[in-house]
PDB file of C-alpha atoms in Angstrom:
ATOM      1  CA  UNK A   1     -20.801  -9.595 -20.644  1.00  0.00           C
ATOM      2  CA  UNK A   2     -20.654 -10.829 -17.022  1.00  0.00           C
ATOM      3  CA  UNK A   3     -19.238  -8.660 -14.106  1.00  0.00           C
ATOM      4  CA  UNK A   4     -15.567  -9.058 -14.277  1.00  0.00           C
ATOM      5  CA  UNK A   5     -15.449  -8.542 -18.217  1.00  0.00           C
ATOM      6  CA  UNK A   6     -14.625  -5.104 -20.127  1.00  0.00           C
ATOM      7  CA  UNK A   7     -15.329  -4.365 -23.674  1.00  0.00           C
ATOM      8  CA  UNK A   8     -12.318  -4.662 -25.853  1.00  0.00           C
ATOM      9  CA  UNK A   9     -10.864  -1.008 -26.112  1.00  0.00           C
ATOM     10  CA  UNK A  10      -9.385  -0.144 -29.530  1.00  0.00           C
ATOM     11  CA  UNK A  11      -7.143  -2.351 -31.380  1.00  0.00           C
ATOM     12  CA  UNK A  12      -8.738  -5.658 -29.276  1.00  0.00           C
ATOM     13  CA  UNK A  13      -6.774  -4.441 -26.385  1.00  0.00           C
ATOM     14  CA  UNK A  14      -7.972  -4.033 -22.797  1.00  0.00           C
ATOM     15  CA  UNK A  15     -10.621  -1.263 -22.359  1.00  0.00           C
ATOM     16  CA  UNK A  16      -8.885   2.002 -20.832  1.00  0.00           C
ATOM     17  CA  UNK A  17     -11.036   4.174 -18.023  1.00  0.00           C
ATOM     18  CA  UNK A  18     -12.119   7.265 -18.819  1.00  0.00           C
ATOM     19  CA  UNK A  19      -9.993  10.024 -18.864  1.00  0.00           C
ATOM     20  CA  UNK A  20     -11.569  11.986 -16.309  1.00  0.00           C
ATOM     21  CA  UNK A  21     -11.613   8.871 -14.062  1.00  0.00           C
ATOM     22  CA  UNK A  22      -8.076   8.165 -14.199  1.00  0.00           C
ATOM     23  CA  UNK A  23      -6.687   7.260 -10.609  1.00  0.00           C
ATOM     24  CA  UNK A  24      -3.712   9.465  -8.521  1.00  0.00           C
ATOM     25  CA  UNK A  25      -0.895   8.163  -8.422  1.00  0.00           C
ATOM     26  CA  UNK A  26      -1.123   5.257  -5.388  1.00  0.00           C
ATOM     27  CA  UNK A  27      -4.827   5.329  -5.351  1.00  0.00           C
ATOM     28  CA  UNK A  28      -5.148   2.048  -6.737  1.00  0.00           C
ATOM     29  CA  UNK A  29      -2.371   0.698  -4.677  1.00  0.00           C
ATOM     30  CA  UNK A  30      -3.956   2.584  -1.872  1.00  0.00           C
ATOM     31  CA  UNK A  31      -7.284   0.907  -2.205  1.00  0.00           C
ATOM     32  CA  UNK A  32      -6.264  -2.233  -2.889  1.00  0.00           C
ATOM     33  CA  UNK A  33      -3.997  -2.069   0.665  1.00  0.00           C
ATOM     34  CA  UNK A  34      -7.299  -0.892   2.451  1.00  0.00           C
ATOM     35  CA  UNK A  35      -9.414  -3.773   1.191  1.00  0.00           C
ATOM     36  CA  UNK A  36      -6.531  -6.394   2.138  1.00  0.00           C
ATOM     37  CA  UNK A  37      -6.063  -4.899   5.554  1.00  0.00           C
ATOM     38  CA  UNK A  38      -9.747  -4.862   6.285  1.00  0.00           C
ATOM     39  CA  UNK A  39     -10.685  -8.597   4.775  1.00  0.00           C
ATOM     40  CA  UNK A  40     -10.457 -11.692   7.325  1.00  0.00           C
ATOM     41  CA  UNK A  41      -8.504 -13.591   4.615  1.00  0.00           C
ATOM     42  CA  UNK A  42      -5.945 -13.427   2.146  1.00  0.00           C
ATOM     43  CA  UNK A  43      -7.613 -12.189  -1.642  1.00  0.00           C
ATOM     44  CA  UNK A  44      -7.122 -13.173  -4.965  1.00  0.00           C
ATOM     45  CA  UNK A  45      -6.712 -11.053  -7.605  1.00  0.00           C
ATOM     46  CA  UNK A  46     -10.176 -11.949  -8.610  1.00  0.00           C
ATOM     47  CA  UNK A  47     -11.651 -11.173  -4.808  1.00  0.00           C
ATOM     48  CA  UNK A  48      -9.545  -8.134  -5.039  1.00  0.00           C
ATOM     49  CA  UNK A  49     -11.073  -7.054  -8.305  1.00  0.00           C
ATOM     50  CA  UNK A  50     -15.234  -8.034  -7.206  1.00  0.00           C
ATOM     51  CA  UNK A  51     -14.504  -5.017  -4.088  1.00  0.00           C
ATOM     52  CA  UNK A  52     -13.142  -2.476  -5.603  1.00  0.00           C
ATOM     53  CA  UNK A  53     -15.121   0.736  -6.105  1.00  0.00           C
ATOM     54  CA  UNK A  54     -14.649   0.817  -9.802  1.00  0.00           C
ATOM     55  CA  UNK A  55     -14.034  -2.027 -11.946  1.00  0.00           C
ATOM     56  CA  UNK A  56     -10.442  -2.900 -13.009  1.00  0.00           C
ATOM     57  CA  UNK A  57      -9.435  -5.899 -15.393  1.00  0.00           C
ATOM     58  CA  UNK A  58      -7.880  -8.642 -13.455  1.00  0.00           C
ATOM     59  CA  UNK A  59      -4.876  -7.869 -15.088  1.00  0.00           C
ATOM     60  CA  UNK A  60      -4.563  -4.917 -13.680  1.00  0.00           C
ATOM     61  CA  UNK A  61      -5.205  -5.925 -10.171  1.00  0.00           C
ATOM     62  CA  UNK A  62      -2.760  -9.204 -10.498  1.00  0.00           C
ATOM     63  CA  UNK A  63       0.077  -6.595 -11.693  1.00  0.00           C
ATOM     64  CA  UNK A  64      -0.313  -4.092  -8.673  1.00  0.00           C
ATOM     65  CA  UNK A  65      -0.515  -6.916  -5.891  1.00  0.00           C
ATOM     66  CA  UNK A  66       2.379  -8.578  -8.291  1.00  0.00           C
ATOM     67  CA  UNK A  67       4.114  -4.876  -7.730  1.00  0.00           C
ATOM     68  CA  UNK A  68       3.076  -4.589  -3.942  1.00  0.00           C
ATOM     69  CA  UNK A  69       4.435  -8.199  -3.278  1.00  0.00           C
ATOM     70  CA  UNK A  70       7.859  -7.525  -5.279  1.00  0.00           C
ATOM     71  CA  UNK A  71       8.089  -4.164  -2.877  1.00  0.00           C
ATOM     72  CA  UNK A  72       7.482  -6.462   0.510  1.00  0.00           C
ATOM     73  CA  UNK A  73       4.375  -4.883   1.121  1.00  0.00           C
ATOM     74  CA  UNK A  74       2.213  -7.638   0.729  1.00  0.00           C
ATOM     75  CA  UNK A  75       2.987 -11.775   0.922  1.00  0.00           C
ATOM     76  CA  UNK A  76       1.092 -14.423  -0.998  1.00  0.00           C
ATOM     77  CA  UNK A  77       0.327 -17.872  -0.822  1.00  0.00           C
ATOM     78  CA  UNK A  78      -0.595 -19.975  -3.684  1.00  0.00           C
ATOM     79  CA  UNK A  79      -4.074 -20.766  -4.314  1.00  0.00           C
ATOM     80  CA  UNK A  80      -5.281 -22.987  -7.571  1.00  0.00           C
ATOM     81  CA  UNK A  81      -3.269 -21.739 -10.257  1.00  0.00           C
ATOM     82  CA  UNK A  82      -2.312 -18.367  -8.827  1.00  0.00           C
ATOM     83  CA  UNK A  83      -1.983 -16.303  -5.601  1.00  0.00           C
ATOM     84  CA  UNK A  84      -3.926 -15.267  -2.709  1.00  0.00           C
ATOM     85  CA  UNK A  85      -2.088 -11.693  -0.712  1.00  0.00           C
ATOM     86  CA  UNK A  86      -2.213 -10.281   2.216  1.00  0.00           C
ATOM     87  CA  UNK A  87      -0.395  -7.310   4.084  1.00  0.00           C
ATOM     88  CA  UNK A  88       2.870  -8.145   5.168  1.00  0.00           C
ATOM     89  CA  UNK A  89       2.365  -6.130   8.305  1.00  0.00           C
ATOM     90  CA  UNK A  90      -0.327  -3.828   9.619  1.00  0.00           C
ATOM     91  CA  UNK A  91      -1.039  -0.012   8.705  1.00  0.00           C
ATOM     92  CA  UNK A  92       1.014   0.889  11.640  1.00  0.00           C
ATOM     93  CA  UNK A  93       4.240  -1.279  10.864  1.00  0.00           C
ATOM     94  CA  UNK A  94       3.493  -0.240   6.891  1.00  0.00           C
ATOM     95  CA  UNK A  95       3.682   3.582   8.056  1.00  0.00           C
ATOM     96  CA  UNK A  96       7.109   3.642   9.519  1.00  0.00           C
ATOM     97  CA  UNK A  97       8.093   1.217   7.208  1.00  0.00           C
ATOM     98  CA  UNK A  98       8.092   3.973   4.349  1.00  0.00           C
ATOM     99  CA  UNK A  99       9.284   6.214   7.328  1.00  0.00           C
ATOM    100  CA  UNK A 100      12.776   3.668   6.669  1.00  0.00           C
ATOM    101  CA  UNK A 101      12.372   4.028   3.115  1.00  0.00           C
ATOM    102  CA  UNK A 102      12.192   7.552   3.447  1.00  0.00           C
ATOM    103  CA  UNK A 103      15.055   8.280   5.699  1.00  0.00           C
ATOM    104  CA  UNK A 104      17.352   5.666   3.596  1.00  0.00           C
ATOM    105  CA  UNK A 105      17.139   8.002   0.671  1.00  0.00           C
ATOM    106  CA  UNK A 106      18.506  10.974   2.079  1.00  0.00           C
ATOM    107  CA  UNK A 107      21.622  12.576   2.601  1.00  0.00           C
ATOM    108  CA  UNK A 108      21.744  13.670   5.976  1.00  0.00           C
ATOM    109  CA  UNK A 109      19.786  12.544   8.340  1.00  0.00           C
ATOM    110  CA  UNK A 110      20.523  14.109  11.531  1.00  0.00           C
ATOM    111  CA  UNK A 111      18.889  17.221  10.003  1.00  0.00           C
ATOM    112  CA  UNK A 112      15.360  14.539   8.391  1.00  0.00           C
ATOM    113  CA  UNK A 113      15.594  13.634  12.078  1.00  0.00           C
ATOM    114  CA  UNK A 114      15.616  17.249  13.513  1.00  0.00           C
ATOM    115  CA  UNK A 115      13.518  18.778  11.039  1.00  0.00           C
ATOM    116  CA  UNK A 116      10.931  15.895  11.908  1.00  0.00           C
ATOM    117  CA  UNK A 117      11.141  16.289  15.429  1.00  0.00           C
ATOM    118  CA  UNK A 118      10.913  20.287  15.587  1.00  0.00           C
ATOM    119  CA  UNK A 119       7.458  19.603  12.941  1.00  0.00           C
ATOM    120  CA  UNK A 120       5.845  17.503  16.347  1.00  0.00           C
ATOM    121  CA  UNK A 121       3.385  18.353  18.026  1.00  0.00           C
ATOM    122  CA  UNK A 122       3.420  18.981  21.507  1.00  0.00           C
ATOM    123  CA  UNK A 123       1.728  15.154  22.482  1.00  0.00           C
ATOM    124  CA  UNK A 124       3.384  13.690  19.959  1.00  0.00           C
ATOM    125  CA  UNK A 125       6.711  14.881  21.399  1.00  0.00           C
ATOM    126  CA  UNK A 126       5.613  13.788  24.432  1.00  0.00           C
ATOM    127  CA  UNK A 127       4.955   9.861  23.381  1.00  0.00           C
ATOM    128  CA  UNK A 128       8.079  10.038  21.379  1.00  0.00           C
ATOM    129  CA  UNK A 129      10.479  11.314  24.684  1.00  0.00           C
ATOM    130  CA  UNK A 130       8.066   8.398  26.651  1.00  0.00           C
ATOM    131  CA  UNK A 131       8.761   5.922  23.538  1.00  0.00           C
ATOM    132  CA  UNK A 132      12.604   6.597  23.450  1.00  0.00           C
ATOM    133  CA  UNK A 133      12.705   6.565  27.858  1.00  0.00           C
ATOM    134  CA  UNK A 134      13.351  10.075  28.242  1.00  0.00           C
ATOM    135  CA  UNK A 135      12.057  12.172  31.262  1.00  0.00           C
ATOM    136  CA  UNK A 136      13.224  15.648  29.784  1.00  0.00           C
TER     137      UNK A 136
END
């Protein structure tokens, strides 16, 4: 069987990993974010698959950067008969982006917004008050 194959797990159906190396939840997505954000070019699901640490079936990897594309995190251009993805924005801009997300899904958020702030630390008070144009 060449690299990107798996033995048929039961019933003909894709192989499964190993219980005990089953993923967190957002590790995969995590991992495939870091290898998209660190390549030159936009991947395939097939250059995607060759770098990860532990090998996936391309399904798998074309349905997670089908998910992350769906969400806006990542945007894709064809290539041959599929996709190639990249990061829609850097690590930075993907950060406060789930900041938005976050905030969105609350109730009040004066008191996300406080509680945030008073959880700063000192410096980072300090670049937000210089972010924002305050002198206090």
């Amino acid at each position: 069987m060449g690299a990107q194959e798996q033995a048929p797990g039961p019933a003909g159906g894709p192989a499964r990993e190993p219980a005990g190396g089953r993923r967190a939840n957002g590790a995969l997505e995590a991992e495939i974010l870091a290898l998209l954000h660190s390549a030159e070019n936009a991947l395939t699901p097939g250059d995607v698959a060759e770098r990860l640490t532990t090998p996936l079936a391309h399904t798998t990897v074309s349905t997670t950067l089908s998910r992350l594309h769906s969400r806006g995190v990542l945007h894709r251009t064809p290539q041959g008969r599929g996709y190639a993805y990249a990061p829609s924005t850097d690590e930075s801009g993907l950060t406060a982006r789930h900041m938005h997300q976050v905030m969105e899904g609350g109730n009040d958020r004066a008191s996300v917004l406080t509680r945030f702030v008073d959880e700063l630390s000192d410096a980072d008070e300090d670049l937000l008050r210089r972010l924002l144009g305050s002198d206090e």
